[in-house]
JSON list of C-alpha atoms in Angstrom, two decimals:
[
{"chain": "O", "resi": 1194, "resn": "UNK", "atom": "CA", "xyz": [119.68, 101.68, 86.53]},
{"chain": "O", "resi": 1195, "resn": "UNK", "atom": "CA", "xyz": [117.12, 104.29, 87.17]},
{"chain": "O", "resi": 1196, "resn": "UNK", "atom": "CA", "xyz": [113.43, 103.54, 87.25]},
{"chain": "O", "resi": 1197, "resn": "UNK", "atom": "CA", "xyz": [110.29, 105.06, 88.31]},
{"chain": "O", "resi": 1198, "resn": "UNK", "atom": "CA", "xyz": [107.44, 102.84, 87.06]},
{"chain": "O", "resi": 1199, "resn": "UNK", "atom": "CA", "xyz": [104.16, 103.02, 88.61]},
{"chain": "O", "resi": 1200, "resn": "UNK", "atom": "CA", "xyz": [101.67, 100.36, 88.95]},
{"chain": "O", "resi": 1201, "resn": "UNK", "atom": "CA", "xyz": [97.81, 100.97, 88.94]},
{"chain": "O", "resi": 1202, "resn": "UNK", "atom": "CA", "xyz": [97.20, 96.94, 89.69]},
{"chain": "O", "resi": 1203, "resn": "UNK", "atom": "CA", "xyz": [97.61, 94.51, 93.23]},
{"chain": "O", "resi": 1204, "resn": "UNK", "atom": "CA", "xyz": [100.48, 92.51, 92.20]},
{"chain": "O", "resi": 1205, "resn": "UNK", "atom": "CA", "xyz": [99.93, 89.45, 91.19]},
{"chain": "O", "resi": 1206, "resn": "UNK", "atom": "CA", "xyz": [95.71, 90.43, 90.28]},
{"chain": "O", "resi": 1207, "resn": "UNK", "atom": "CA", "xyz": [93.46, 91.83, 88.10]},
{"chain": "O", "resi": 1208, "resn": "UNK", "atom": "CA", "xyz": [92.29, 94.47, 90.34]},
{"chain": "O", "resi": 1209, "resn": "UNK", "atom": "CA", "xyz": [92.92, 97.60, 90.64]},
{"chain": "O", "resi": 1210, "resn": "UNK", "atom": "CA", "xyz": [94.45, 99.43, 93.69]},
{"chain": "O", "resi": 1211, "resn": "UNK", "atom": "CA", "xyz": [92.18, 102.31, 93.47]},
{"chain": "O", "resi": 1212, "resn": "UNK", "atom": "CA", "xyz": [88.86, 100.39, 93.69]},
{"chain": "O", "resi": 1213, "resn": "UNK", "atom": "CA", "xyz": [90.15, 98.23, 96.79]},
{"chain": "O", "resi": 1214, "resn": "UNK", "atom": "CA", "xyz": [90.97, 100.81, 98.39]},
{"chain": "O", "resi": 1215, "resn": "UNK", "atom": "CA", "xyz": [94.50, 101.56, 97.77]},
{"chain": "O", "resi": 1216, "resn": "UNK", "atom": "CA", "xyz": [95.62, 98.27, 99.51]},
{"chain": "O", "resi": 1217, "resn": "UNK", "atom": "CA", "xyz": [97.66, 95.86, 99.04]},
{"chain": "O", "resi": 1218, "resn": "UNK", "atom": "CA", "xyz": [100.12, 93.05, 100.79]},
{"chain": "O", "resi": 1219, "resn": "UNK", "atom": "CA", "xyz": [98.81, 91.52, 103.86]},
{"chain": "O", "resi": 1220, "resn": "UNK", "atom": "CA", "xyz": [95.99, 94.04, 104.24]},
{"chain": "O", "resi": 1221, "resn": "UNK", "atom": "CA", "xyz": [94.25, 93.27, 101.25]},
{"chain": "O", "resi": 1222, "resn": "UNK", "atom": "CA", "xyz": [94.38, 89.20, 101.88]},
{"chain": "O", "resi": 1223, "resn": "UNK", "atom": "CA", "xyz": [92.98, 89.76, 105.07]},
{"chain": "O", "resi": 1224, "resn": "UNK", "atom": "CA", "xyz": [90.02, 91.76, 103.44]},
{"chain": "O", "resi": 1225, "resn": "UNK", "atom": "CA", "xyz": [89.87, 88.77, 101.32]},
{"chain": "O", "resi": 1226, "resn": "UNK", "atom": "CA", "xyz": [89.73, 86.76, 104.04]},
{"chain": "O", "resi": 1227, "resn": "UNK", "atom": "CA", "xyz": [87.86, 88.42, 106.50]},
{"chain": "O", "resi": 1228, "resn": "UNK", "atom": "CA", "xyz": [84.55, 86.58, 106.55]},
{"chain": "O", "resi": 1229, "resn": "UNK", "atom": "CA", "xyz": [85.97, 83.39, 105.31]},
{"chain": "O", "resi": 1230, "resn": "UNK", "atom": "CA", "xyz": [88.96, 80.63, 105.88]},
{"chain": "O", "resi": 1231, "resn": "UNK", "atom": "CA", "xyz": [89.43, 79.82, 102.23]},
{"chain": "O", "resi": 1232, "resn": "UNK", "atom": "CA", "xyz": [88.34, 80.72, 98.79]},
{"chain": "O", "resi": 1233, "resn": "UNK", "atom": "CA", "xyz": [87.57, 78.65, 96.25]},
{"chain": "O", "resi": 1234, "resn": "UNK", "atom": "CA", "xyz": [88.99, 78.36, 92.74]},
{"chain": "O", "resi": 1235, "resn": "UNK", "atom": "CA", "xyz": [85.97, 80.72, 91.27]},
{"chain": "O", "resi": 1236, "resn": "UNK", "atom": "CA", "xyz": [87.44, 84.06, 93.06]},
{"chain": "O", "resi": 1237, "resn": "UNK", "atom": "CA", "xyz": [91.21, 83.32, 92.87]},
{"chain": "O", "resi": 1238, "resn": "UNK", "atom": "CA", "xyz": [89.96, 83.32, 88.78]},
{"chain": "O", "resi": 1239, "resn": "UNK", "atom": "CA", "xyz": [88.28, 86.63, 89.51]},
{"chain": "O", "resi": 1240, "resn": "UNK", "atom": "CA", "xyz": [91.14, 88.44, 91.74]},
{"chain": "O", "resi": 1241, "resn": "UNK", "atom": "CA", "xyz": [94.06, 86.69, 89.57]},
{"chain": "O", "resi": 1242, "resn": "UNK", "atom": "CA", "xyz": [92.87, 86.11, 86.20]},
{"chain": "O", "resi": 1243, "resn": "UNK", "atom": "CA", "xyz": [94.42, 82.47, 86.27]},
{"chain": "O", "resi": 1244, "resn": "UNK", "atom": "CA", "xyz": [91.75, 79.96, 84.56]},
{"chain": "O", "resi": 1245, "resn": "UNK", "atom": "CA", "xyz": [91.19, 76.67, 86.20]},
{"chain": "O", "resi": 1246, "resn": "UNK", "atom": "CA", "xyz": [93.26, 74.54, 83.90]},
{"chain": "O", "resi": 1247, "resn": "UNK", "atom": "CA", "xyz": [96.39, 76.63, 84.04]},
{"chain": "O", "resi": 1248, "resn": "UNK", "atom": "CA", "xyz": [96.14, 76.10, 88.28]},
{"chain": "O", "resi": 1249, "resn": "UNK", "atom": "CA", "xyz": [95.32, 72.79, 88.24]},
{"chain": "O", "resi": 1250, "resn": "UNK", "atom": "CA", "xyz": [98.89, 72.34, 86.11]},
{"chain": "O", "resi": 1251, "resn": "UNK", "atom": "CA", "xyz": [100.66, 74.57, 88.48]},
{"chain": "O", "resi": 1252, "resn": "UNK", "atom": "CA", "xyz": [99.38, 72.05, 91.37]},
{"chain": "O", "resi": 1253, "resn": "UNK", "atom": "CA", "xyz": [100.04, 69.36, 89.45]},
{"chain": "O", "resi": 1254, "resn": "UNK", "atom": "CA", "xyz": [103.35, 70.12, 88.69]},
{"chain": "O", "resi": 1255, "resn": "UNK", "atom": "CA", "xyz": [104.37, 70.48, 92.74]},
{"chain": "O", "resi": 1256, "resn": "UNK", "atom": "CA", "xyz": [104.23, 74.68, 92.27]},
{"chain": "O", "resi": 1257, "resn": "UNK", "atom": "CA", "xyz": [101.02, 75.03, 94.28]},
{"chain": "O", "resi": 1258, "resn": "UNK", "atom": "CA", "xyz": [99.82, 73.17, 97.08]},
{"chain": "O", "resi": 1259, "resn": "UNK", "atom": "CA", "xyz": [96.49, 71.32, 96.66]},
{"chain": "O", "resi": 1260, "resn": "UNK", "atom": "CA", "xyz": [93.27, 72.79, 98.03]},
{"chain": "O", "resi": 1261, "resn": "UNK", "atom": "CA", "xyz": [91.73, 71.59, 100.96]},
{"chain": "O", "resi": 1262, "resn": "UNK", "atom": "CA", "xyz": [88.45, 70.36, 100.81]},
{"chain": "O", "resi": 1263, "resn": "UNK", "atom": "CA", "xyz": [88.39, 72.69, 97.33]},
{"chain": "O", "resi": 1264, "resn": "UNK", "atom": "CA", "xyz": [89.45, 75.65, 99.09]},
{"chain": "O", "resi": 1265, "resn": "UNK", "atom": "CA", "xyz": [92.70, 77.64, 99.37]},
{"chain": "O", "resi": 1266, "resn": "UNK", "atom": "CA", "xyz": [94.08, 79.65, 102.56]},
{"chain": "O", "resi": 1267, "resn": "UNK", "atom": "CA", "xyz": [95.77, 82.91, 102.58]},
{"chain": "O", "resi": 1268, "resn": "UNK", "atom": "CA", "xyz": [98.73, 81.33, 102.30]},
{"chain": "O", "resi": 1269, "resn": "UNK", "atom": "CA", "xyz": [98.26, 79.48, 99.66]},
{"chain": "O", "resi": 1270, "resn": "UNK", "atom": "CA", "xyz": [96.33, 82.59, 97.56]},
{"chain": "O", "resi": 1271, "resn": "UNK", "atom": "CA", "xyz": [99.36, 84.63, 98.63]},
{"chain": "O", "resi": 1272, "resn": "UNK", "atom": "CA", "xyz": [101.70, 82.01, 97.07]},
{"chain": "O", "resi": 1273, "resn": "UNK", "atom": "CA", "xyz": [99.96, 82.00, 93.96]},
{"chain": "O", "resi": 1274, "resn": "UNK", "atom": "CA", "xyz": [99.70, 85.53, 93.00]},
{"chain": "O", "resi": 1275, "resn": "UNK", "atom": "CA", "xyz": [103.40, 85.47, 93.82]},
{"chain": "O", "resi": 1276, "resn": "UNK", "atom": "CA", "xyz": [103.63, 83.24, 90.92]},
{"chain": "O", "resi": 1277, "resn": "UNK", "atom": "CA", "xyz": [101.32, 85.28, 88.88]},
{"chain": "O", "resi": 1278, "resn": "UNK", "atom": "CA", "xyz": [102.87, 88.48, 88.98]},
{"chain": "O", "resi": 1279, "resn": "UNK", "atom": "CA", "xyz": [106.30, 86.91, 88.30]},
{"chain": "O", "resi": 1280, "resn": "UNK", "atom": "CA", "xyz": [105.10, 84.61, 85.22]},
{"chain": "O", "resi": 1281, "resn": "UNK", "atom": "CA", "xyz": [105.23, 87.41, 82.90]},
{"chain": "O", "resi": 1282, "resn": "UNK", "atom": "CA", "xyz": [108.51, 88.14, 83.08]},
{"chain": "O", "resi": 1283, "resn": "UNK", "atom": "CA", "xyz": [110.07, 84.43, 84.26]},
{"chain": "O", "resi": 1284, "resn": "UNK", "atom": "CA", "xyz": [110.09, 80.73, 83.34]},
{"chain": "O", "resi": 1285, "resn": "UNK", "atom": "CA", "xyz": [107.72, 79.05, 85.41]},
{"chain": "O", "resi": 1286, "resn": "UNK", "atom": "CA", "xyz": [110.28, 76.32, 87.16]},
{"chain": "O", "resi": 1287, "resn": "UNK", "atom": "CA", "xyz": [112.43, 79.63, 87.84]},
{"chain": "O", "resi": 1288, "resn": "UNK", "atom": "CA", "xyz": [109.64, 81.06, 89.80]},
{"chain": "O", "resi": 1289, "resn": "UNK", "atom": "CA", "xyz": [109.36, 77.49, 91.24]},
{"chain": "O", "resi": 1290, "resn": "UNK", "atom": "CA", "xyz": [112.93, 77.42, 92.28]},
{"chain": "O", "resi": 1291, "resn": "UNK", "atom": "CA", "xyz": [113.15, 80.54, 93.70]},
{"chain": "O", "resi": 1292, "resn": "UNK", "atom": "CA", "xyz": [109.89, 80.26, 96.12]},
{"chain": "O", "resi": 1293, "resn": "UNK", "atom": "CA", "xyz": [111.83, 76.57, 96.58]},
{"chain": "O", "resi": 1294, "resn": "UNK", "atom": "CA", "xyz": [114.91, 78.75, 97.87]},
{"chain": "O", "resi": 1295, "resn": "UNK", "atom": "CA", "xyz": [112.88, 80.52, 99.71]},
{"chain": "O", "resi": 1296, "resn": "UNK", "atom": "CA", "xyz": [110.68, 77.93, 101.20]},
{"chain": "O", "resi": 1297, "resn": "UNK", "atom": "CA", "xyz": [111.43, 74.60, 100.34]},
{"chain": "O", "resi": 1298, "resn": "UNK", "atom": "CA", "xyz": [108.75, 71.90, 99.33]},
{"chain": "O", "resi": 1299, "resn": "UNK", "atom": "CA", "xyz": [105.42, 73.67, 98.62]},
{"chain": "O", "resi": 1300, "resn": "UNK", "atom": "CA", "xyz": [103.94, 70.61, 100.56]},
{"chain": "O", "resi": 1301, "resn": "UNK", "atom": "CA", "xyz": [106.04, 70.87, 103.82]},
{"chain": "O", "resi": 1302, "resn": "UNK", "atom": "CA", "xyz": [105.73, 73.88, 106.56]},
{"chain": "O", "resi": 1303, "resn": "UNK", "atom": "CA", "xyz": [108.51, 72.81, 108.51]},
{"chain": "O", "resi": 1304, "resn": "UNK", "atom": "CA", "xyz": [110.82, 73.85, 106.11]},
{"chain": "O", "resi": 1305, "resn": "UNK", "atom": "CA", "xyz": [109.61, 77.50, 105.31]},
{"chain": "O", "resi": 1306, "resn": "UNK", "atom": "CA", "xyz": [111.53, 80.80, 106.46]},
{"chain": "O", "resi": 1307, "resn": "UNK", "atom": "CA", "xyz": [108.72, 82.87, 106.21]},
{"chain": "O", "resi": 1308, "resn": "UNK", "atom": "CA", "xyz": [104.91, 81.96, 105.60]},
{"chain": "O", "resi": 1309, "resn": "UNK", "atom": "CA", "xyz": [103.50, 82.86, 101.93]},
{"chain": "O", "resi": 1310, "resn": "UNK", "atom": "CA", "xyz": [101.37, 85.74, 103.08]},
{"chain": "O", "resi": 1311, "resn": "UNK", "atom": "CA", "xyz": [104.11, 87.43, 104.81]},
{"chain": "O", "resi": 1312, "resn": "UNK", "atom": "CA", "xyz": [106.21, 86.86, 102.47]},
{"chain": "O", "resi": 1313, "resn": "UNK", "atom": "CA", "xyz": [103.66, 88.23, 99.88]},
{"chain": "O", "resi": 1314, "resn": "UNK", "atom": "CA", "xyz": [103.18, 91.51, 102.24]},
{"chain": "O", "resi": 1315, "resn": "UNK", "atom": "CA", "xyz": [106.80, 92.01, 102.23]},
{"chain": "O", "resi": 1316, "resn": "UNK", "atom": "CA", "xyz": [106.83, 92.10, 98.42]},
{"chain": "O", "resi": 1317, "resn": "UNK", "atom": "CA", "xyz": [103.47, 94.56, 98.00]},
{"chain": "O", "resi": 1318, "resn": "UNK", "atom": "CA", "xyz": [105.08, 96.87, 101.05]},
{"chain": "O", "resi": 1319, "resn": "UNK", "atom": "CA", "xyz": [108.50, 96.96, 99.28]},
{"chain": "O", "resi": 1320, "resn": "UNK", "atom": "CA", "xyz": [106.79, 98.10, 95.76]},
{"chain": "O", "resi": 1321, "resn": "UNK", "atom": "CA", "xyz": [104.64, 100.18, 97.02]},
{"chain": "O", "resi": 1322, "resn": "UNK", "atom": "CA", "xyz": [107.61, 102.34, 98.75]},
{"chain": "O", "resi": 1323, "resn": "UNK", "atom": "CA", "xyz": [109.71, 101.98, 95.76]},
{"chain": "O", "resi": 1324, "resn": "UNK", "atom": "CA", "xyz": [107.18, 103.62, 93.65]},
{"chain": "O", "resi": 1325, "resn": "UNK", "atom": "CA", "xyz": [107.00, 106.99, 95.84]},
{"chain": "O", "resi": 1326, "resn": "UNK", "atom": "CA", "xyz": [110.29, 107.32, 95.06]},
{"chain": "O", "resi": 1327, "resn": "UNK", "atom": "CA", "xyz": [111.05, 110.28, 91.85]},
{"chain": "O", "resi": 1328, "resn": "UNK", "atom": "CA", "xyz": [114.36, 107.41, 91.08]},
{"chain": "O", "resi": 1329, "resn": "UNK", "atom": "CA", "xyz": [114.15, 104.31, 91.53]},
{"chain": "O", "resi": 1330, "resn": "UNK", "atom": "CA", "xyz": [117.46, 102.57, 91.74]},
{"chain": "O", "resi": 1331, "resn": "UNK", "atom": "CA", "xyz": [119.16, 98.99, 92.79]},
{"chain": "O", "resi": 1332, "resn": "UNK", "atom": "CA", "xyz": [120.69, 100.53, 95.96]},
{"chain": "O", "resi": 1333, "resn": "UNK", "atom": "CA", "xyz": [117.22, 102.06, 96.51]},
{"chain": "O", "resi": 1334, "resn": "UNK", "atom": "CA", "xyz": [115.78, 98.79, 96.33]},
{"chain": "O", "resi": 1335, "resn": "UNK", "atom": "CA", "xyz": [118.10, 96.96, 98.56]},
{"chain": "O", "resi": 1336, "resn": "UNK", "atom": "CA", "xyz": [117.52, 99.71, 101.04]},
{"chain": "O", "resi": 1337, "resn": "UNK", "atom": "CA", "xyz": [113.73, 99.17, 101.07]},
{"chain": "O", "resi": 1338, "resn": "UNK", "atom": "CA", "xyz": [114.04, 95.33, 101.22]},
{"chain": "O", "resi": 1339, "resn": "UNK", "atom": "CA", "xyz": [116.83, 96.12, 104.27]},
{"chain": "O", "resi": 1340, "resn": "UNK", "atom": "CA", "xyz": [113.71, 98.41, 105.70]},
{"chain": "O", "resi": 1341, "resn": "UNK", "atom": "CA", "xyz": [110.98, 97.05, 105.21]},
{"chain": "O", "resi": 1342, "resn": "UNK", "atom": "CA", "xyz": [112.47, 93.29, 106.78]},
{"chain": "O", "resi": 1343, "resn": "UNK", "atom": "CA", "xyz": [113.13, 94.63, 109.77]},
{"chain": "O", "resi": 1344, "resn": "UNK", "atom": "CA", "xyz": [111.22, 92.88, 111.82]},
{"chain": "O", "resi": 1345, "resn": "UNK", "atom": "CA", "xyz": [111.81, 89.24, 110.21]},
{"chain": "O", "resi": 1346, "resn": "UNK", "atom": "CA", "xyz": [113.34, 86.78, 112.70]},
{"chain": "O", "resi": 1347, "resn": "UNK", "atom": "CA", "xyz": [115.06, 84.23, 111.39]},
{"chain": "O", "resi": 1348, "resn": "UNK", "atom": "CA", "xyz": [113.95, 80.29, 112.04]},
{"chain": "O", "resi": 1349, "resn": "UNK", "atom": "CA", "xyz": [116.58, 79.28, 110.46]},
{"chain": "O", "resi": 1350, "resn": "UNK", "atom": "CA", "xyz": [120.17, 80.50, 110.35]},
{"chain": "O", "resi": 1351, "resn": "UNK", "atom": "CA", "xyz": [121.26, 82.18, 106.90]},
{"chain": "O", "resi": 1352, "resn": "UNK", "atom": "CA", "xyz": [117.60, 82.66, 106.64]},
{"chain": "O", "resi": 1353, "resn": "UNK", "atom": "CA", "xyz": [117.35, 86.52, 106.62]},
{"chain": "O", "resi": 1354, "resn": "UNK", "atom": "CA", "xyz": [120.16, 86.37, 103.35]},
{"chain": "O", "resi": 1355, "resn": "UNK", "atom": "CA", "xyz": [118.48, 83.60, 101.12]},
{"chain": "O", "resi": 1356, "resn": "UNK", "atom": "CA", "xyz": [115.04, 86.01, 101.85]},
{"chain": "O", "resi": 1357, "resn": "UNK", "atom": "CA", "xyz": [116.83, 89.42, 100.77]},
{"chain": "O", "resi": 1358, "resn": "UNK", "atom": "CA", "xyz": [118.28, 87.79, 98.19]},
{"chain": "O", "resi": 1359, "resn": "UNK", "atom": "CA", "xyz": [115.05, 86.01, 96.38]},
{"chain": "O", "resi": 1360, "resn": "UNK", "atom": "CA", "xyz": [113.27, 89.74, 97.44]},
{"chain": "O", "resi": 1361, "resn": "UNK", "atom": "CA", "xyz": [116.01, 91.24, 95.08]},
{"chain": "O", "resi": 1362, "resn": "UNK", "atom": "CA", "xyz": [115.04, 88.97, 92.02]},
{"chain": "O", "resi": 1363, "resn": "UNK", "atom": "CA", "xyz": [111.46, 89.12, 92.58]},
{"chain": "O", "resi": 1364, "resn": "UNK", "atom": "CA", "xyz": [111.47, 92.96, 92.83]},
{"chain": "O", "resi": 1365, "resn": "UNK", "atom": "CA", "xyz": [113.60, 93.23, 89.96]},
{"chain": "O", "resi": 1366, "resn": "UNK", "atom": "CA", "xyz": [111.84, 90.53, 87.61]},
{"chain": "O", "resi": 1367, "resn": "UNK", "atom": "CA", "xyz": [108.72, 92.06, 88.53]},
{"chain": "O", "resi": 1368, "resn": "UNK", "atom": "CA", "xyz": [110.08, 95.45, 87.84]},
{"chain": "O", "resi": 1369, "resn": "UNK", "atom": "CA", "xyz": [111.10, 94.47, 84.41]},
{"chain": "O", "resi": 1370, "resn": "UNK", "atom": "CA", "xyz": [107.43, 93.31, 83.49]},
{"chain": "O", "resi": 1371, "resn": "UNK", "atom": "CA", "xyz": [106.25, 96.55, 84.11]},
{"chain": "O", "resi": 1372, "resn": "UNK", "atom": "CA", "xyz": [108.94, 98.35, 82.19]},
{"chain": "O", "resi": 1373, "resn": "UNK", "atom": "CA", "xyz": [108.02, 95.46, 79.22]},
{"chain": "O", "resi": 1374, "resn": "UNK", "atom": "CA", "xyz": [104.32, 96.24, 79.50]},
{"chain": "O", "resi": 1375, "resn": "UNK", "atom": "CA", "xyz": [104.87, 99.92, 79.34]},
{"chain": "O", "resi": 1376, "resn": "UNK", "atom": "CA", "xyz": [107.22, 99.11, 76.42]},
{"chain": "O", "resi": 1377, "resn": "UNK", "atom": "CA", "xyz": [104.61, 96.55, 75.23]},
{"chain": "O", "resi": 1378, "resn": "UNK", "atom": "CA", "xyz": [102.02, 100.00, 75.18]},
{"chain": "O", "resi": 1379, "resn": "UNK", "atom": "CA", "xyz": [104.39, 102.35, 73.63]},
{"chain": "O", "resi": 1380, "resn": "UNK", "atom": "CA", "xyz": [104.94, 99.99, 70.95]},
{"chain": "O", "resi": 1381, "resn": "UNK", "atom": "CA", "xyz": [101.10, 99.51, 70.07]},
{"chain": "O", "resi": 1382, "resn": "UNK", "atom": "CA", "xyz": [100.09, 103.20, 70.46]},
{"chain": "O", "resi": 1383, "resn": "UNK", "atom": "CA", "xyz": [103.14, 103.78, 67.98]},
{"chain": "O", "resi": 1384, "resn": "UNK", "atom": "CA", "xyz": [101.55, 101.74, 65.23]},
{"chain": "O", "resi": 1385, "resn": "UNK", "atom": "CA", "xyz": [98.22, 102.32, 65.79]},
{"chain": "O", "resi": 1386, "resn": "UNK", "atom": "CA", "xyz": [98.82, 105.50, 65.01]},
{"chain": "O", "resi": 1387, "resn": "UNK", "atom": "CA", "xyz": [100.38, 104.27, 61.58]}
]
């Protein structure tokens, strides 16, 4: 499977790349979070798009982690715009089960392999390689994942294969929602010009 699909969006946001600067992954949480230890629910709405109601359902639910004192940490932003940019394209208790392999309960630390943001960086950094390349292919993204996770240590043994493996699927699924929206695009420029 060959791809080369571009994306002009932060995964997982509403904003665009060019006017933040061209950032993404850890660096752009930590501009989020440079003057400040949490947001509240007003800017993730602004940076993701999610309304309220649809976050308070996730939390509800067990997929997000409650805010603390109405405020949400990098980790926990990162964790939900890893469920934003994968909703388009998955069932919602997939994504759940899948950050689950990855991290266990949503409410317990201990049990993580890797924390959200880092996890989140790994996901942006990956992308953003993958769409220098002119081809875009599986091996080429298991290469990139093998590259760009060099430096994780694992807490945990078998840790480093349940991360490359739920870094395949999320790099994939989120692949395929950009090939669908571009498909989506084609689609509605083809009959509005009918």
């Amino acid at each position: 499977m060959n791809l080369q699909i571009k994306e002009d969006y932060i995964p997982g946001t509403q904003l665009l790349r060019e006017k933040m600067g061209g950032i993404t992954g850890l660096e752009f949480l930590s501009k989020i979070f440079f003057i400040t230890d949490g947001v509240m629910l007003t800017q993730i709405r602004e940076i993701s798009g999610i309304d309220g109601s649809t976050l308070q359902n996730w939390t509800k639910r067990g997929w997000v982690e409650n805010s603390k004192l109405k405020k949400y940490n990098i980790n926990q932003v990162a964790h939900i715009l890893i469920i934003n940019m994968l909703r388009s394209c998955m069932q919602l208790d997939k994504i759940s089960s899948l950050i689950q392999y990855i991290n266990g309960s949503v409410n317990d630390r201990d049990d993580d392999i890797i924390e959200d943001s880092v996890l989140y960086d790994y996901i942006c950094r990956i992308l953003d390689k993958l769409m220098t390349y002119d081809v875009c292919s599986i091996g080429s993204i298991r290469n990139t994942i093998d590259e760009v996770t060099s430096d994780y240590t694992e807490s945990i043994a078998g840790s480093r294969v349940r991360l490359t493996n739920a870094l395949e699927i999320i790099v994939v699924a989120y692949y395929a929602s950009l090939i669908k929206k571009h498909s989506d695009s084609l689609l509605e420029n083809l009959f509005g010009r009918a």
